[in-house]
Amino acid sequence: MPVVLWIIAAGMAMSALALVGSAALLIPERLFARVVMPLVALAAGALLGGALFHMLPEGITDAGIRPSFTWCAAGIVTFHVLEQFLNWHHCHRPVSGHRPLGYLILLADGLHNLIGGLAVGSAFIADIRLGIVTWVVAAAHEIPQELGDFGILLHSGWSASRALMYNFASALTFLLGALLAYLVAGHVDTGFLIPFAAGNFIYIALADLVPEMVASPRVTDKVVFFATFVAGLLILDAITSWDALAR
């Protein structure tokens, strides 16, 4: 099968993983209301773990320490400014129930998927077997993150159907990135996007999600949220370690 068909199939399959959140629709509403915040805590750990254990080390390897941290800082500052604009814009419009965090997570996830698509597409171009391994690692990374993202969108006031639709739309950037990698065939350096996206993830995790986790006064909630947050970190650490062994 031609490489471009492998890339298209991998891109569509990865985009379909965004629908994993639909599993939450099978859970009774009252029960799901209780698991939304643990999902948010899981997403916070996964976002922070992805940035610290995978994306920043990749950026440092490709571009060096100083440029990587510069682009990471740029990612943090950019999303801070963007959130301030969204908050201001949100306050000057009729209330829709959608908090700016929902839009931020979609933008960050879209950029992350674009970068992932570039990486997987490049791997398929180098070797189909390498492409498959890279796709599996990326998919293992996406599943906990997509579940968490779905929980974040619901927590931000999105309906389940709208959250699934927009989450799937943001996931299509993975296919776009994979096809872009095929078209440019390594002639364009996009390495700066990796630490930049890491900064996006760090900002969302620490500025938006962690404060949500610590807001509950109940000790049991704090223990559960902390445990799922650490689980998100450990899952991404394990996936990154497996990725290193696979290479």
Tab-separated table of C-alpha atoms in Angstrom:
chain	number	residue	atom	x	y	z
A	1	MET	CA	0.000	0.000	0.000
A	2	PRO	CA	1.411	3.452	-0.900
A	3	VAL	CA	2.800	5.523	1.970
A	4	VAL	CA	0.238	8.284	1.461
A	5	LEU	CA	-2.591	5.789	2.015
A	6	TRP	CA	-0.938	4.593	5.236
A	7	ILE	CA	-0.736	8.239	6.338
A	8	ILE	CA	-4.393	8.939	5.516
A	9	ALA	CA	-5.562	5.762	7.293
A	10	ALA	CA	-3.442	6.577	10.361
A	11	GLY	CA	-4.731	10.157	10.411
A	12	MET	CA	-8.391	9.141	10.196
A	13	ALA	CA	-7.951	6.448	12.852
A	14	MET	CA	-6.292	8.914	15.219
A	15	SER	CA	-9.016	11.499	14.624
A	16	ALA	CA	-11.630	8.854	15.416
A	17	LEU	CA	-10.080	8.449	18.874
A	18	ALA	CA	-11.554	11.855	19.698
A	19	LEU	CA	-14.914	10.058	19.833
A	20	VAL	CA	-13.722	7.951	22.775
A	21	GLY	CA	-15.473	10.470	24.982
A	22	SER	CA	-18.786	9.122	23.675
A	23	ALA	CA	-18.284	6.202	26.074
A	24	ALA	CA	-19.129	8.661	28.811
A	25	LEU	CA	-22.619	9.001	27.327
A	26	LEU	CA	-23.326	5.408	28.362
A	27	ILE	CA	-22.862	6.344	32.023
A	28	PRO	CA	-25.948	7.521	33.961
A	29	GLU	CA	-26.043	11.316	34.224
A	30	ARG	CA	-25.773	11.407	38.023
A	31	LEU	CA	-22.765	9.098	38.002
A	32	PHE	CA	-21.112	11.006	35.185
A	33	ALA	CA	-21.526	14.261	37.130
A	34	ARG	CA	-19.369	12.664	39.822
A	35	VAL	CA	-16.603	11.575	37.446
A	36	VAL	CA	-16.275	14.817	35.450
A	37	MET	CA	-13.876	16.410	37.939
A	38	PRO	CA	-11.670	13.305	38.227
A	39	LEU	CA	-11.510	13.375	34.414
A	40	VAL	CA	-10.458	17.026	34.574
A	41	ALA	CA	-7.748	16.102	37.101
A	42	LEU	CA	-6.645	13.216	34.850
A	43	ALA	CA	-6.441	15.631	31.919
A	44	ALA	CA	-4.362	18.077	33.989
A	45	GLY	CA	-1.862	15.333	34.776
A	46	ALA	CA	-1.840	14.104	31.166
A	47	LEU	CA	-1.313	17.625	29.781
A	48	LEU	CA	1.489	18.386	32.230
A	49	GLY	CA	3.054	14.958	31.763
A	50	GLY	CA	2.892	15.230	27.986
A	51	ALA	CA	4.593	18.621	28.119
A	52	LEU	CA	7.307	17.731	30.657
A	53	PHE	CA	8.076	14.107	29.771
A	54	HIS	CA	7.580	14.077	26.014
A	55	MET	CA	7.289	17.420	24.239
A	56	LEU	CA	9.988	19.458	26.013
A	57	PRO	CA	12.602	16.661	25.805
A	58	GLU	CA	11.765	16.268	22.094
A	59	GLY	CA	12.134	20.000	21.578
A	60	ILE	CA	15.459	20.107	23.442
A	61	THR	CA	16.781	17.207	21.359
A	62	ASP	CA	15.779	18.899	18.106
A	63	ALA	CA	16.392	22.582	18.812
A	64	GLY	CA	18.533	22.836	21.967
A	65	ILE	CA	17.824	23.867	25.538
A	66	ARG	CA	17.602	27.683	25.297
A	67	PRO	CA	15.402	27.853	22.149
A	68	SER	CA	13.086	25.164	23.531
A	69	PHE	CA	12.495	26.994	26.810
A	70	THR	CA	12.099	30.279	24.931
A	71	TRP	CA	9.374	28.776	22.735
A	72	CYS	CA	7.809	27.095	25.764
A	73	ALA	CA	7.632	30.478	27.515
A	74	ALA	CA	6.141	31.958	24.338
A	75	GLY	CA	3.470	29.251	24.412
A	76	ILE	CA	2.607	30.061	28.032
A	77	VAL	CA	2.456	33.826	27.415
A	78	THR	CA	0.438	33.410	24.209
A	79	PHE	CA	-2.241	31.335	25.920
A	80	HIS	CA	-2.331	33.716	28.880
A	81	VAL	CA	-3.008	36.633	26.524
A	82	LEU	CA	-5.503	34.549	24.550
A	83	GLU	CA	-7.388	33.588	27.702
A	84	GLN	CA	-7.522	37.216	28.834
A	85	PHE	CA	-9.002	38.160	25.441
A	86	LEU	CA	-11.530	35.326	25.561
A	87	ASN	CA	-12.552	36.299	29.099
A	88	TRP	CA	-12.974	39.929	28.044
A	89	HIS	CA	-14.857	38.938	24.884
A	90	HIS	CA	-17.000	36.509	26.873
A	91	CYS	CA	-17.936	39.224	29.387
A	92	HIS	CA	-19.113	41.559	26.576
A	93	ARG	CA	-21.467	39.015	24.996
A	94	PRO	CA	-24.724	37.427	26.173
A	95	VAL	CA	-24.058	34.476	28.496
A	96	SER	CA	-23.799	31.260	26.484
A	97	GLY	CA	-22.709	28.902	29.268
A	98	HIS	CA	-19.407	28.148	27.506
A	99	ARG	CA	-16.408	29.149	29.586
A	100	PRO	CA	-13.247	30.224	27.716
A	101	LEU	CA	-11.408	27.134	28.981
A	102	GLY	CA	-13.351	25.002	26.500
A	103	TYR	CA	-12.062	27.026	23.555
A	104	LEU	CA	-8.524	27.037	24.947
A	105	ILE	CA	-8.441	23.258	25.274
A	106	LEU	CA	-9.705	22.859	21.696
A	107	LEU	CA	-7.037	25.242	20.363
A	108	ALA	CA	-4.268	23.557	22.345
A	109	ASP	CA	-5.463	20.092	21.365
A	110	GLY	CA	-5.714	21.132	17.709
A	111	LEU	CA	-2.109	22.374	17.748
A	112	HIS	CA	-0.975	19.266	19.606
A	113	ASN	CA	-2.711	17.011	17.063
A	114	LEU	CA	-1.167	18.962	14.183
A	115	ILE	CA	2.297	18.383	15.667
A	116	GLY	CA	1.494	14.715	16.308
A	117	GLY	CA	0.377	14.349	12.710
A	118	LEU	CA	3.629	15.893	11.483
A	119	ALA	CA	5.599	13.436	13.626
A	120	VAL	CA	3.636	10.341	12.586
A	121	GLY	CA	3.569	11.359	8.938
A	122	SER	CA	7.335	11.874	8.986
A	123	ALA	CA	7.780	8.448	10.615
A	124	PHE	CA	5.719	6.758	7.885
A	125	ILE	CA	7.801	8.499	5.233
A	126	ALA	CA	10.993	7.185	6.859
A	127	ASP	CA	9.694	3.625	7.357
A	128	ILE	CA	6.177	2.157	7.473
A	129	ARG	CA	6.991	-0.029	10.500
A	130	LEU	CA	8.352	2.998	12.345
A	131	GLY	CA	5.194	4.870	11.401
A	132	ILE	CA	3.007	2.145	12.887
A	133	VAL	CA	4.981	2.090	16.151
A	134	THR	CA	4.865	5.886	16.368
A	135	TRP	CA	1.109	5.832	15.743
A	136	VAL	CA	0.541	3.273	18.528
A	137	VAL	CA	2.544	5.387	20.986
A	138	ALA	CA	0.629	8.513	19.968
A	139	ALA	CA	-2.706	6.683	20.274
A	140	ALA	CA	-1.854	5.467	23.776
A	141	HIS	CA	-1.108	9.091	24.644
A	142	GLU	CA	-4.362	10.356	23.125
A	143	ILE	CA	-6.874	8.060	24.849
A	144	PRO	CA	-6.521	9.403	28.418
A	145	GLN	CA	-6.151	12.934	27.072
A	146	GLU	CA	-9.302	12.743	24.933
A	147	LEU	CA	-11.309	11.402	27.876
A	148	GLY	CA	-10.015	14.277	29.969
A	149	ASP	CA	-10.676	16.840	27.240
A	150	PHE	CA	-14.263	15.622	26.914
A	151	GLY	CA	-14.701	16.015	30.657
A	152	ILE	CA	-13.223	19.527	30.516
A	153	LEU	CA	-15.627	20.585	27.738
A	154	LEU	CA	-18.622	19.275	29.688
A	155	HIS	CA	-17.353	21.005	32.820
A	156	SER	CA	-17.082	24.217	30.784
A	157	GLY	CA	-20.773	24.090	29.894
A	158	TRP	CA	-20.728	22.292	26.534
A	159	SER	CA	-23.435	19.777	25.689
A	160	ALA	CA	-22.229	16.214	25.107
A	161	SER	CA	-23.040	16.248	21.370
A	162	ARG	CA	-21.375	19.643	20.845
A	163	ALA	CA	-18.313	18.569	22.832
A	164	LEU	CA	-17.930	15.433	20.702
A	165	MET	CA	-18.370	17.350	17.444
A	166	TYR	CA	-15.838	20.058	18.253
A	167	ASN	CA	-13.398	17.614	19.799
A	168	PHE	CA	-13.523	15.542	16.613
A	169	ALA	CA	-13.009	18.679	14.508
A	170	SER	CA	-9.901	19.610	16.507
A	171	ALA	CA	-8.631	16.032	16.122
A	172	LEU	CA	-8.772	16.319	12.316
A	173	THR	CA	-5.705	18.546	12.495
A	174	PHE	CA	-3.773	15.306	13.090
A	175	LEU	CA	-4.639	14.198	9.560
A	176	LEU	CA	-3.768	17.668	8.285
A	177	GLY	CA	-0.358	17.494	9.969
A	178	ALA	CA	0.332	13.999	8.617
A	179	LEU	CA	-0.503	15.074	5.055
A	180	LEU	CA	1.540	18.258	5.494
A	181	ALA	CA	4.538	16.132	6.519
A	182	TYR	CA	4.089	14.085	3.349
A	183	LEU	CA	3.911	17.204	1.173
A	184	VAL	CA	6.887	19.085	2.616
A	185	ALA	CA	8.912	15.861	3.010
A	186	GLY	CA	11.225	17.285	5.669
A	187	HIS	CA	12.120	20.522	3.854
A	188	VAL	CA	10.459	22.814	6.426
A	189	ASP	CA	11.608	22.935	10.058
A	190	THR	CA	8.579	22.864	12.372
A	191	GLY	CA	10.502	21.836	15.492
A	192	PHE	CA	9.667	25.078	17.330
A	193	LEU	CA	5.997	24.013	17.466
A	194	ILE	CA	6.767	21.207	19.924
A	195	PRO	CA	8.024	23.362	22.863
A	196	PHE	CA	5.466	26.045	21.955
A	197	ALA	CA	2.647	23.510	22.334
A	198	ALA	CA	4.273	22.266	25.565
A	199	GLY	CA	3.902	25.804	26.925
A	200	ASN	CA	0.220	25.769	25.933
A	201	PHE	CA	-0.309	22.521	27.834
A	202	ILE	CA	1.572	23.714	30.926
A	203	TYR	CA	-0.488	26.905	31.038
A	204	ILE	CA	-3.842	25.118	30.750
A	205	ALA	CA	-2.884	22.471	33.308
A	206	LEU	CA	-1.551	24.865	35.960
A	207	ALA	CA	-3.568	28.044	35.363
A	208	ASP	CA	-6.978	26.548	34.599
A	209	LEU	CA	-7.276	22.917	35.681
A	210	VAL	CA	-5.284	22.655	38.927
A	211	PRO	CA	-7.262	25.540	40.526
A	212	GLU	CA	-10.462	23.633	39.683
A	213	MET	CA	-9.054	20.575	41.443
A	214	VAL	CA	-8.267	22.370	44.697
A	215	ALA	CA	-11.527	24.339	44.851
A	216	SER	CA	-13.544	21.605	46.573
A	217	PRO	CA	-13.492	21.831	50.387
A	218	ARG	CA	-14.083	18.073	50.825
A	219	VAL	CA	-11.013	16.057	51.827
A	220	THR	CA	-12.216	12.974	49.935
A	221	ASP	CA	-12.531	15.032	46.735
A	222	LYS	CA	-9.020	16.412	47.179
A	223	VAL	CA	-7.629	12.887	47.615
A	224	VAL	CA	-9.450	11.566	44.526
A	225	PHE	CA	-8.458	14.559	42.379
A	226	PHE	CA	-4.833	14.317	43.488
A	227	ALA	CA	-4.775	10.573	42.767
A	228	THR	CA	-6.184	11.003	39.241
A	229	PHE	CA	-3.837	13.943	38.596
A	230	VAL	CA	-0.839	11.800	39.558
A	231	ALA	CA	-2.271	8.941	37.478
A	232	GLY	CA	-2.278	11.232	34.434
A	233	LEU	CA	1.372	12.113	35.067
A	234	LEU	CA	2.365	8.461	35.568
A	235	ILE	CA	0.517	7.283	32.456
A	236	LEU	CA	2.333	9.830	30.296
A	237	ASP	CA	5.651	9.024	31.968
A	238	ALA	CA	5.120	5.312	31.245
A	239	ILE	CA	4.119	6.004	27.634
A	240	THR	CA	7.181	8.190	27.127
A	241	SER	CA	9.433	5.485	28.620
A	242	TRP	CA	7.867	2.916	26.306
A	243	ASP	CA	8.395	5.274	23.375
A	244	ALA	CA	12.088	5.585	24.266
A	245	LEU	CA	12.456	1.782	24.437
A	246	ALA	CA	10.624	1.363	21.116
A	247	ARG	CA	13.156	3.635	19.445
